[in-house]
Coordinates of C-alpha atoms in Angstrom, one line a residue:
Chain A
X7 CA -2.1 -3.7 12.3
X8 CA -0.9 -1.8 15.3
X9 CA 1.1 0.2 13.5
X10 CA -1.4 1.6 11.2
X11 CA -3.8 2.2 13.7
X12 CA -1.0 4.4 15.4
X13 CA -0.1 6.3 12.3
X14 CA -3.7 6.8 11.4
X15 CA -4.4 7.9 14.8
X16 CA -1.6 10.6 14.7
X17 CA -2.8 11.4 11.5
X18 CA -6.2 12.5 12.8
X19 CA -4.9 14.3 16.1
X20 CA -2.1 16.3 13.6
X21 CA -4.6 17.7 11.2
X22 CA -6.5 18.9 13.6
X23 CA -9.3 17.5 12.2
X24 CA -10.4 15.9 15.8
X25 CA -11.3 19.6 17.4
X26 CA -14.4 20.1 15.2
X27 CA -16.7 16.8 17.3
X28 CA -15.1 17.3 20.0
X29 CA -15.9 21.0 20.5
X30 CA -19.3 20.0 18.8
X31 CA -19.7 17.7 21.9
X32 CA -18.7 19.6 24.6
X33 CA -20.7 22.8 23.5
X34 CA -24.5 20.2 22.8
X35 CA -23.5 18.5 26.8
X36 CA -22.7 22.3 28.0
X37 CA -26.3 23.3 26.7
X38 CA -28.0 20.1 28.3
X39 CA -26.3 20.0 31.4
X40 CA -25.6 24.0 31.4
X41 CA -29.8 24.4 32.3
X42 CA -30.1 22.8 35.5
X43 CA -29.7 19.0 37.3
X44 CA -31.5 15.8 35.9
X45 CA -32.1 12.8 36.9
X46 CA -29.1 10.2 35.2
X47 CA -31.1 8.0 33.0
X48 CA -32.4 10.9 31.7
X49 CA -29.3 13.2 31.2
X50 CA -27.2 10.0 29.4
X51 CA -30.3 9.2 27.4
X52 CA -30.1 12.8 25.6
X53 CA -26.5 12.7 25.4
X54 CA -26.2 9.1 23.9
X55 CA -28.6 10.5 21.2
X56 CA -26.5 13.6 21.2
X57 CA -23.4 11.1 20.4
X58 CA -24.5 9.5 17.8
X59 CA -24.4 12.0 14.8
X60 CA -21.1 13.0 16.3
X61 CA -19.7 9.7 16.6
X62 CA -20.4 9.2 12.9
X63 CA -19.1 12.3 12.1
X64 CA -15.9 12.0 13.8
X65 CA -15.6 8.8 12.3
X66 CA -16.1 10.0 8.6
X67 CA -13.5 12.8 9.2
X68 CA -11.1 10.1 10.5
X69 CA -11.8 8.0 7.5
X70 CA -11.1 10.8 5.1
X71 CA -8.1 12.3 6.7
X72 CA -6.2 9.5 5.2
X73 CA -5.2 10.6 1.0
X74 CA -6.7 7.3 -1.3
X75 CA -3.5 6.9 -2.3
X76 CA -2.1 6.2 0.8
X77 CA -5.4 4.1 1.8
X78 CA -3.9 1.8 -1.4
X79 CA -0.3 2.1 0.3
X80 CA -1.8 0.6 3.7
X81 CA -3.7 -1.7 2.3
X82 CA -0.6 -3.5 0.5
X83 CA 1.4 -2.7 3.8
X84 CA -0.9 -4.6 6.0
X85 CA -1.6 -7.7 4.3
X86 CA -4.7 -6.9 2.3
X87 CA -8.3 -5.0 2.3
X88 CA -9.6 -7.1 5.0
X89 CA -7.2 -5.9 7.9
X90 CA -6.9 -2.8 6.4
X91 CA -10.6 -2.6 7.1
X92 CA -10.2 -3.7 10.4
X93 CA -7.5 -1.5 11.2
X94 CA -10.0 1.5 10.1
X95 CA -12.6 0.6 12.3
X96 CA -10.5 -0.3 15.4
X97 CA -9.1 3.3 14.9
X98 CA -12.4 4.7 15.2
X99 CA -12.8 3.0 18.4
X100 CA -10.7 4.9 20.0
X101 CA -11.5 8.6 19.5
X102 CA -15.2 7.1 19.8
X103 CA -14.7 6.1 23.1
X104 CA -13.0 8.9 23.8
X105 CA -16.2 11.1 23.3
X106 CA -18.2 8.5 25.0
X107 CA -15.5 8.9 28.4
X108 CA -16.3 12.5 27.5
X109 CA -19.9 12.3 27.8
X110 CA -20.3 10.6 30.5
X111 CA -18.0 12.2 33.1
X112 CA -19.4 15.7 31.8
X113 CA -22.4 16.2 33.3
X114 CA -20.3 15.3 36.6
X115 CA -17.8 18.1 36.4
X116 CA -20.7 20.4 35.4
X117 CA -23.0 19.0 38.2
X118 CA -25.8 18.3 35.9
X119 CA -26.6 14.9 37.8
X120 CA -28.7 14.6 40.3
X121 CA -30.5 11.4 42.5
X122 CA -34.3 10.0 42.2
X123 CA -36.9 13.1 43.3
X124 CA -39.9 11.3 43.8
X125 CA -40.6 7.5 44.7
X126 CA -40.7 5.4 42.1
X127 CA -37.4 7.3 40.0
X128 CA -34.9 4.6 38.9
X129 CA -32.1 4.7 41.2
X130 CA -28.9 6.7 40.9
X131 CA -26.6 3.6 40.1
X132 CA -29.5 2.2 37.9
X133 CA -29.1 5.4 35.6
X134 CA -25.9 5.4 35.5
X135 CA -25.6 1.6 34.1
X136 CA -28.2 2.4 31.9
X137 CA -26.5 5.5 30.8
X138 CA -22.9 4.0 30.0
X139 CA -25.3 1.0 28.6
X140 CA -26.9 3.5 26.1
X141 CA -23.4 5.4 25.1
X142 CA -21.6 1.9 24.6
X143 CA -24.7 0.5 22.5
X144 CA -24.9 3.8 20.2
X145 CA -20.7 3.4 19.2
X146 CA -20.6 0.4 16.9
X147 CA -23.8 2.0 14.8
X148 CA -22.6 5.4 14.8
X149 CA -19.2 4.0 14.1
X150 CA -20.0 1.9 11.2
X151 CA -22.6 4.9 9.9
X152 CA -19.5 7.1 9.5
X153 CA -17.9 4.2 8.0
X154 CA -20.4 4.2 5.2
X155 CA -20.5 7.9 4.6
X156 CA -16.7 7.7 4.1
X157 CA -14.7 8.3 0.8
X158 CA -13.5 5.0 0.9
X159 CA -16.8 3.6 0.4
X160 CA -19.1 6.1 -1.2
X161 CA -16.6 7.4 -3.2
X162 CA -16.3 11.3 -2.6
X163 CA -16.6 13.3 0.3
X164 CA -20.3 15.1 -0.9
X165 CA -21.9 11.3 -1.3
X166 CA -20.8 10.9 1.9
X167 CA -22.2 13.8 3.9
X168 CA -25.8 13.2 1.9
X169 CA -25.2 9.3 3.6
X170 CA -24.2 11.2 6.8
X171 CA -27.1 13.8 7.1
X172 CA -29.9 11.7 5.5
X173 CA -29.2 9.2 8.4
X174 CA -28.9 11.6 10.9
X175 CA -32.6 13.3 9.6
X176 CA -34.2 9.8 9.4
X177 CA -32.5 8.5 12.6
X178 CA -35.4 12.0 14.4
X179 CA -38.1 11.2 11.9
X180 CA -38.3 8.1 11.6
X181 CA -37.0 6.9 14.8
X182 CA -40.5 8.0 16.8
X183 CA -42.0 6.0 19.0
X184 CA -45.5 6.0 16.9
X185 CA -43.4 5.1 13.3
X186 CA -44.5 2.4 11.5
X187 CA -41.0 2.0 10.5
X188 CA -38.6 2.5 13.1
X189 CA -36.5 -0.5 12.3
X190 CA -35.4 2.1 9.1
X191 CA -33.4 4.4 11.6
X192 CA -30.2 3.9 13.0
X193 CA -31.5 3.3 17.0
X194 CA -30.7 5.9 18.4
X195 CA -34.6 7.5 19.7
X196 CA -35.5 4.4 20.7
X197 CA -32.2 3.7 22.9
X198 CA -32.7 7.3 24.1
X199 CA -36.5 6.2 25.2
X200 CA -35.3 3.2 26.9
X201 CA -32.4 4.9 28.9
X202 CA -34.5 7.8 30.3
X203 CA -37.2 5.0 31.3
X204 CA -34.0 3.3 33.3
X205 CA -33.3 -0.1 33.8
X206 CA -36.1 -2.2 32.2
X207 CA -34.8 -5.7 31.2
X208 CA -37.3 -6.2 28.4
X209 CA -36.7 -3.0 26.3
X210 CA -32.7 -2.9 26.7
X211 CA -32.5 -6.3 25.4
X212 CA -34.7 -5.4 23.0
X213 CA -32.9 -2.4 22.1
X214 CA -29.4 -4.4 21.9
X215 CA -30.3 -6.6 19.6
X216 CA -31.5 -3.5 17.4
X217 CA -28.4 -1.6 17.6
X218 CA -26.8 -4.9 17.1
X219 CA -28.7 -5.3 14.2
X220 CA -28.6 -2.3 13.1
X221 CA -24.8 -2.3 13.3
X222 CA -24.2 -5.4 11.3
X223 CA -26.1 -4.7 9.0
X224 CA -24.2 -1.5 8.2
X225 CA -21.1 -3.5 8.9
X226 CA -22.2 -6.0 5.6
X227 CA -23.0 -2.8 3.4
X228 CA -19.0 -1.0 5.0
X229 CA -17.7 -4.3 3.4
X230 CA -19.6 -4.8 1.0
X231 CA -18.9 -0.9 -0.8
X232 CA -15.4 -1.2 0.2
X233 CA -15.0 -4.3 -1.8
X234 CA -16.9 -3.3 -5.3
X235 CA -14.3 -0.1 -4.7
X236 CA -11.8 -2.4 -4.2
Chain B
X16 CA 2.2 -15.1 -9.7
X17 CA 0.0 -15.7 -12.4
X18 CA -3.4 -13.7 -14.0
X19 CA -5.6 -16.6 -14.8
X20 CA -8.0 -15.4 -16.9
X21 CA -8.5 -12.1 -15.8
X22 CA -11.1 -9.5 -16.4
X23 CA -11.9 -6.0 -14.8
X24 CA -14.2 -3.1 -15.3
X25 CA -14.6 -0.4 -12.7
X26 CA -18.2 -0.2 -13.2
X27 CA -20.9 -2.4 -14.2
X28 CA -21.8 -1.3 -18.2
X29 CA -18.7 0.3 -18.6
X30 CA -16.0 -1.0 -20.8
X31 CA -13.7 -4.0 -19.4
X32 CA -10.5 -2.6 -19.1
X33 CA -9.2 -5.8 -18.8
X34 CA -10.0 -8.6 -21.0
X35 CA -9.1 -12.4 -20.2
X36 CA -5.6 -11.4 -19.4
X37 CA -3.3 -14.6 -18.9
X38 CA 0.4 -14.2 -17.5
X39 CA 2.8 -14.9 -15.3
X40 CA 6.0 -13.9 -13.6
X41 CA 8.0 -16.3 -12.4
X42 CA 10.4 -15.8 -9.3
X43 CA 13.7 -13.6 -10.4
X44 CA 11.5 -11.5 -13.0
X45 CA 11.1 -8.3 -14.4
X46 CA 8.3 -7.7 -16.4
X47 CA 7.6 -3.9 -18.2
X48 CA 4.3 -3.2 -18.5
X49 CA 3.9 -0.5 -21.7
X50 CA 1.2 0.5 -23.8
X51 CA -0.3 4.0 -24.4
X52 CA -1.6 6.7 -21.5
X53 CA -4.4 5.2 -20.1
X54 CA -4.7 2.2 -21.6
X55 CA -4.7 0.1 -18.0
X56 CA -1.0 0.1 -17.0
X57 CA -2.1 1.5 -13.4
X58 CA -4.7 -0.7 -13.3
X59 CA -3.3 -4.1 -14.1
X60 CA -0.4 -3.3 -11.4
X61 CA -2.8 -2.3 -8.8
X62 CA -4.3 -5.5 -9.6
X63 CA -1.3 -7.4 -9.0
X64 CA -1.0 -5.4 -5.7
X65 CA -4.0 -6.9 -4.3
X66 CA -5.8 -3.4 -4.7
X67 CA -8.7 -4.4 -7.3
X68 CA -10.3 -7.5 -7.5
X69 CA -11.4 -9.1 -11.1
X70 CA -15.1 -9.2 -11.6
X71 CA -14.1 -12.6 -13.3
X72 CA -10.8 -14.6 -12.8
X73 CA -8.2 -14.4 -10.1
X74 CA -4.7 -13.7 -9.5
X75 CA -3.0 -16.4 -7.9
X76 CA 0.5 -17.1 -5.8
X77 CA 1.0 -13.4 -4.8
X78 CA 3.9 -13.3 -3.0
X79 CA 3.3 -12.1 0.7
X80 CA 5.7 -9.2 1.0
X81 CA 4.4 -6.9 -1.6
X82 CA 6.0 -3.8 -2.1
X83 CA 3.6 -1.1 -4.0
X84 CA 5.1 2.3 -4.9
X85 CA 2.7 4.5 -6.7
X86 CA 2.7 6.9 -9.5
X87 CA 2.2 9.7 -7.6
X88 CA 3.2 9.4 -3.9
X89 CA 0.1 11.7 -1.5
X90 CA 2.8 13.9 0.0
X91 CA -0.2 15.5 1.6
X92 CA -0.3 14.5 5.1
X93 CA 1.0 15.8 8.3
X94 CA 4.1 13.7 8.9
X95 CA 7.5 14.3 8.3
X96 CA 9.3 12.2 6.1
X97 CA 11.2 10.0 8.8
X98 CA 8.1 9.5 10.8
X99 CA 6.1 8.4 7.5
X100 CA 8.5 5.8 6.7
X101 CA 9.4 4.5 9.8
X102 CA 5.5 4.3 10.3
X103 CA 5.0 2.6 7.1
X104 CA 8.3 0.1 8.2
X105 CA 6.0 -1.0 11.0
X106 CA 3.3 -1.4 8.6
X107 CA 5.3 -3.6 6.7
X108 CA 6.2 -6.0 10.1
X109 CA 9.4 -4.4 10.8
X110 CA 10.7 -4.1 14.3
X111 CA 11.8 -0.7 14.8
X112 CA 15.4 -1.3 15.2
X113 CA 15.1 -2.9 11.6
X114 CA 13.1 -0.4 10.7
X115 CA 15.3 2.6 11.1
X116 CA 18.3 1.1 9.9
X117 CA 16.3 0.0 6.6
X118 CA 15.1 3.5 6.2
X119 CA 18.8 5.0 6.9
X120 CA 20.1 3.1 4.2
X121 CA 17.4 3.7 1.9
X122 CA 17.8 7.3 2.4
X123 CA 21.1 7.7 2.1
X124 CA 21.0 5.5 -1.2
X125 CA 18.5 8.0 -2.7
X126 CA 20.1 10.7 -1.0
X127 CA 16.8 11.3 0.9
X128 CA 18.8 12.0 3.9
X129 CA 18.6 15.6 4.3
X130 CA 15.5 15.7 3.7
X131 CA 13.8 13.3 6.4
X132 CA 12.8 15.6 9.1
X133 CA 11.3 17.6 6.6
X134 CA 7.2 17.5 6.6
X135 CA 6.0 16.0 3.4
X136 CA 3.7 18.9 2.3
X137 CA 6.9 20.6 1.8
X138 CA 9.0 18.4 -0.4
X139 CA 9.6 18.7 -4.1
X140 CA 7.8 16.6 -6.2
X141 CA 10.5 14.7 -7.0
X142 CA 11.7 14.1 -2.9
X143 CA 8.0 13.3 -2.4
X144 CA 8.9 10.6 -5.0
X145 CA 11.8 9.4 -3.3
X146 CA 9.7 8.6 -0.2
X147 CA 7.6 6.8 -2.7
X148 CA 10.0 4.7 -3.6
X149 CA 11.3 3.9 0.5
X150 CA 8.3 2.8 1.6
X151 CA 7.8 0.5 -1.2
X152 CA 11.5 -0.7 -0.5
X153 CA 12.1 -1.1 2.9
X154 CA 11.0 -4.4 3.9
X155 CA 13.1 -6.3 1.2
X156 CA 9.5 -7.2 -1.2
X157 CA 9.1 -10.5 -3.4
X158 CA 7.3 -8.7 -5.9
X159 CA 7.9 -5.1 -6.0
X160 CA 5.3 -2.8 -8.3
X161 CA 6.7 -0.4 -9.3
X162 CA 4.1 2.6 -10.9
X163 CA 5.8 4.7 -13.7
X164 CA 8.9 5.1 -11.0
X165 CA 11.1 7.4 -13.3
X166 CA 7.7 9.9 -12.8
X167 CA 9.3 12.9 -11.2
X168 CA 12.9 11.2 -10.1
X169 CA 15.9 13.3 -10.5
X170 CA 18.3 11.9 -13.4
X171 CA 20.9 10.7 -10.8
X172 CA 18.0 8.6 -9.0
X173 CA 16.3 7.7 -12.2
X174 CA 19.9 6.1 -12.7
X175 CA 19.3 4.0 -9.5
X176 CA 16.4 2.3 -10.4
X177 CA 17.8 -0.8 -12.5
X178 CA 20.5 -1.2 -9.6
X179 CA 17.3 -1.4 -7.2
X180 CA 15.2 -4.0 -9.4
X181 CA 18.5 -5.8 -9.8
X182 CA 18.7 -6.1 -6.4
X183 CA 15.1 -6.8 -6.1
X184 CA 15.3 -10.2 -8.5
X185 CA 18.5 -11.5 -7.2
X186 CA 17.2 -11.9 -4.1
X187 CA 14.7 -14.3 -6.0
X188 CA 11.6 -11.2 -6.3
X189 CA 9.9 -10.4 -8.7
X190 CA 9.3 -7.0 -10.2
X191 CA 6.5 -5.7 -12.3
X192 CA 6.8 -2.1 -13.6
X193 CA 5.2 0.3 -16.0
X194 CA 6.4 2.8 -18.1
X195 CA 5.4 5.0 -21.0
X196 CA 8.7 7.3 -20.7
X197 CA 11.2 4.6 -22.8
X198 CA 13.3 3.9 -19.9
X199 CA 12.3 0.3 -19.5
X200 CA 15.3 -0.1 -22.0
X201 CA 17.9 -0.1 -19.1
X202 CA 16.8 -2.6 -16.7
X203 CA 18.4 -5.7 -17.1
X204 CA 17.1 -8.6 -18.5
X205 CA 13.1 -7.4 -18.6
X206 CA 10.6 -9.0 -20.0
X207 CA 7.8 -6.6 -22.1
X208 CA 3.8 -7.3 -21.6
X209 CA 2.6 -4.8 -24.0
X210 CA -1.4 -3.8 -23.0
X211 CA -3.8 -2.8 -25.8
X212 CA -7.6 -3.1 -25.8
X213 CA -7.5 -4.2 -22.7
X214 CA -5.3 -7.4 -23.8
X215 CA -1.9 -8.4 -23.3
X216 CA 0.7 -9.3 -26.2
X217 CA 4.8 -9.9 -25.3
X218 CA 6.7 -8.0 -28.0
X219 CA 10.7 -8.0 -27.9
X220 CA 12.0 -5.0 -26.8
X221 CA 14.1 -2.5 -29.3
X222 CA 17.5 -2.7 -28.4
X223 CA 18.4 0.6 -26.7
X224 CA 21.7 2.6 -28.0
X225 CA 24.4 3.5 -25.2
X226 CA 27.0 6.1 -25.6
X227 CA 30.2 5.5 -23.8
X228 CA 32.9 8.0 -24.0
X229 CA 36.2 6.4 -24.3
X230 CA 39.9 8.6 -23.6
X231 CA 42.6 7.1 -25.7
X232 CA 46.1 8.2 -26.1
X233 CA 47.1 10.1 -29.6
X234 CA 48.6 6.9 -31.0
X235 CA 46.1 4.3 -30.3
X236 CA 43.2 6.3 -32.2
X237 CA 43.0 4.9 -35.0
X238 CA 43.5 1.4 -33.8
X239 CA 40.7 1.8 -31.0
X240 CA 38.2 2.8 -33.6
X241 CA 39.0 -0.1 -36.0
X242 CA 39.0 -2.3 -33.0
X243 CA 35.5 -0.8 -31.9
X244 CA 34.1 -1.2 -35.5
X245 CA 35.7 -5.2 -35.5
X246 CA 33.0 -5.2 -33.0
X247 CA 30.3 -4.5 -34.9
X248 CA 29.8 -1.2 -32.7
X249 CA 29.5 2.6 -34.2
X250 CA 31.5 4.9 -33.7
X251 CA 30.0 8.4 -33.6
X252 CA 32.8 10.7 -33.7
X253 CA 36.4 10.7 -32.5
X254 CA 37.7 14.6 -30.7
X255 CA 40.9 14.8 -31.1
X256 CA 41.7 18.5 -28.7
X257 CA 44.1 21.0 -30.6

């Protein structure tokens, strides 16, 4: 499984593909950290919702890289659609942490962090956790989004970027705090709105178990398309 | 491996393209899949790959090490040809010593040598075939699938292909391949699954006609055609040069 992760992962970085989210990153962290210092719960809480979209579309453009035909070729190679599966998503993992390595050490380089101003600010180590807390919670949702919108499960590249965009649009409009259904986004508001408060026990667990949610239940539908296309 | 009862559709309320199919190939098999263009050829083998699943049925005692070589190999991606198929080696479970020395020989058998630090974008159709056929090879299947493989292949490499399903089934594999081309007549020993409406029947095969040239001297001529015609073969025509 190694293997294919490898040649997948050279796959991606050789077609160049990669540069599109990653410039896409680094010019949306430029523009929020380019305007002045903010506190770090705040800064990280923009940027994981930042992430998100770009995680998903990252991981879509990984997914199709790969020719069907060749998906069919790695799927005998490895011992069946199951690890083949796995071995897509533990690809993804790694350019996806990548960005999220990105995103955090960013606003550093740029100077864009700064301590608690007032009494009463969450402390500087507090944002920080709940920062790198918000960017590792966002991953397996945006991951398994991008998933979804792939070829490989919706079947062509258009189908996919409807998936992509309309969960991207919904994730802003119906992801509000006042929404009677927020549990229909991907969580990405909400784990934005519980970073920039900082360190609150109640809402991050809450929030984990929504992402967590939210991520196996996309997870279950990845699976589940990949296997009627199967 | 057997098909117990198998049926597939791609989608629900369309047509099954596969209806109740029962069969088996037993170890040291070749089975040719024919039937007319689009008929379910592809489909059947892919199914036997592991690569579709029947909506009812199942295919049982697939051999682990499958080796699946397409009809059309995606020569699109950004790898040369020796990084591909020492890549796919890995795939496979190969450790990379094994690896390169599988794909060595391989190459040189298909005269894919010269070729293998080529990219793929930039092979032929039929090279891009030939690395097809590697990666499907390297790691010594039990049941090779073999996709329409005379599809693109230069003669002298179409001429390989029994040798390599020879090979294949005497190491005890099994082989399953399709063809609408007529060529299934020189592999050794096949057995014919012929697909129509979605069902499988198993005619005989038509016995396919050889030519061999044969150089005699002046004064055996006449006795080397009676003695071929003794033998119930025909003889086509004797040159005699002036």
């Amino acid at each position: 499984m190694t293997a294919l992760i490898r040649l997948r992962l050279v796959a991606f970085l050789r077609t160049g593909r990669a540069l599109a989210p990653l410039l896409s990153v680094l010019v949306v962290l430029g523009v929020i950290y380019g305007g002045g210092q903010a506190q770090a719960a705040e800064a990280y809480g923009f940027s994981a919702a930042v992430l998100f979209p770009v995680v998903a579309w990252q991981t879509q453009i990984l997914f199709n890289v790969e020719p069907d035909t060749q998906r069919q070729l790695s799927t005998v190679a490895v011992g069946g659609l199951g690890r083949e599966i796995v071995a897509g998503l533990l690809t993804a993992l790694v350019p996806a942490f990548a960005l999220v390595a990105i995103a955090l050490a960013l606003p550093w380089a740029l100077g864009g962090i700064t301590g608690p101003q007032r009494p009463g600010d969450p402390s500087l180590a507090s944002g920080v956790v709940a920062g790198v807390w918000a960017h590792l919670l966002l991953v397996p949702p945006a991951l398994l989004l991008g998933a979804v919108a792939s070829r490989a499960a919706v079947g062509n590249a258009a189908r996919g970027l409807a998936v992509l965009a309309g969960c991207t649009v919904l994730a802003f409009a119906v992801g509000t705090k006042d929404s009677p259904v927020p549990w229909l986004a991907p969580p990405l508001l909400p784990t934005a709105r519980a970073t920039v408060d900082g360190l609150a026990a109640g809402p991050l667990a809450v929030q984990t178990a929504f992402a967590a949610a939210w991520a196996a239940v996309a997870l279950v539908g990845y699976v589940t398309l990949r296997r009627r296309n199967a | 491996m057997r098909l117990d009862g198998v049926w597939l559709r791609y989608r629900r309320g369309e047509p099954w393209v596969l209806r109740g199919v029962e069969a088996s190939v037993a170890a040291g098999e070749a089975v040719a899949v024919v039937g007319r263009n689009g008929v379910g050829k592809s489909t059947l083998l892919k199914l036997a790959a592991g690569l579709l699943r029947p909506q009812r049925g199942a295919v049982r005692e697939r051999p682990a090490r499958v080796g699946y070589v397409p009809e059309r190999f995606p020569a699109d991606q950004p790898f040369t040809a020796r990084r591909y198929l020492l890549g796919m080696a890995a795939i496979h479970g190969l450790a990379p010593a094994d690896g390169r020395r599988a794909v060595g020989e391989w190459a040189e058998r298909l005269h894919l040598d010269p070729l293998l630090d080529s990219p793929l974008a930039e092979l032929s159709k039929g090279s891009a075939q030939k690395v097809g056929l590697v990666q499907g090879l390297v790691h010594r299947p039990d049941l090779l699938i073999l996709d329409e493989p005379w599809e693109g292949l230069d003669a002298a490499t179409r001429a390989k292909v029994p040798a390599i399903v020879a090979q294949t089934l005497d190491r005890g594999g099994r082989v399953l391949i399709s063809d609408h081309l007529g060529e299934v007549g020189s592999l050794p020993d096949v057995r014919t699954w012929e697909l129509v409406d979605g069902q499988l029947s198993t005619p005989e095969l038509a016995p396919v006609e050889c030519v061999i040239e044969v150089a005699v001297t002046g004064a055996e001529v006449d006795a080397a055609v009676a003695s071929l015609r003794a033998a119930g073969h025909r003889v086509l025509g004797v040159r005699i040069p002036s």
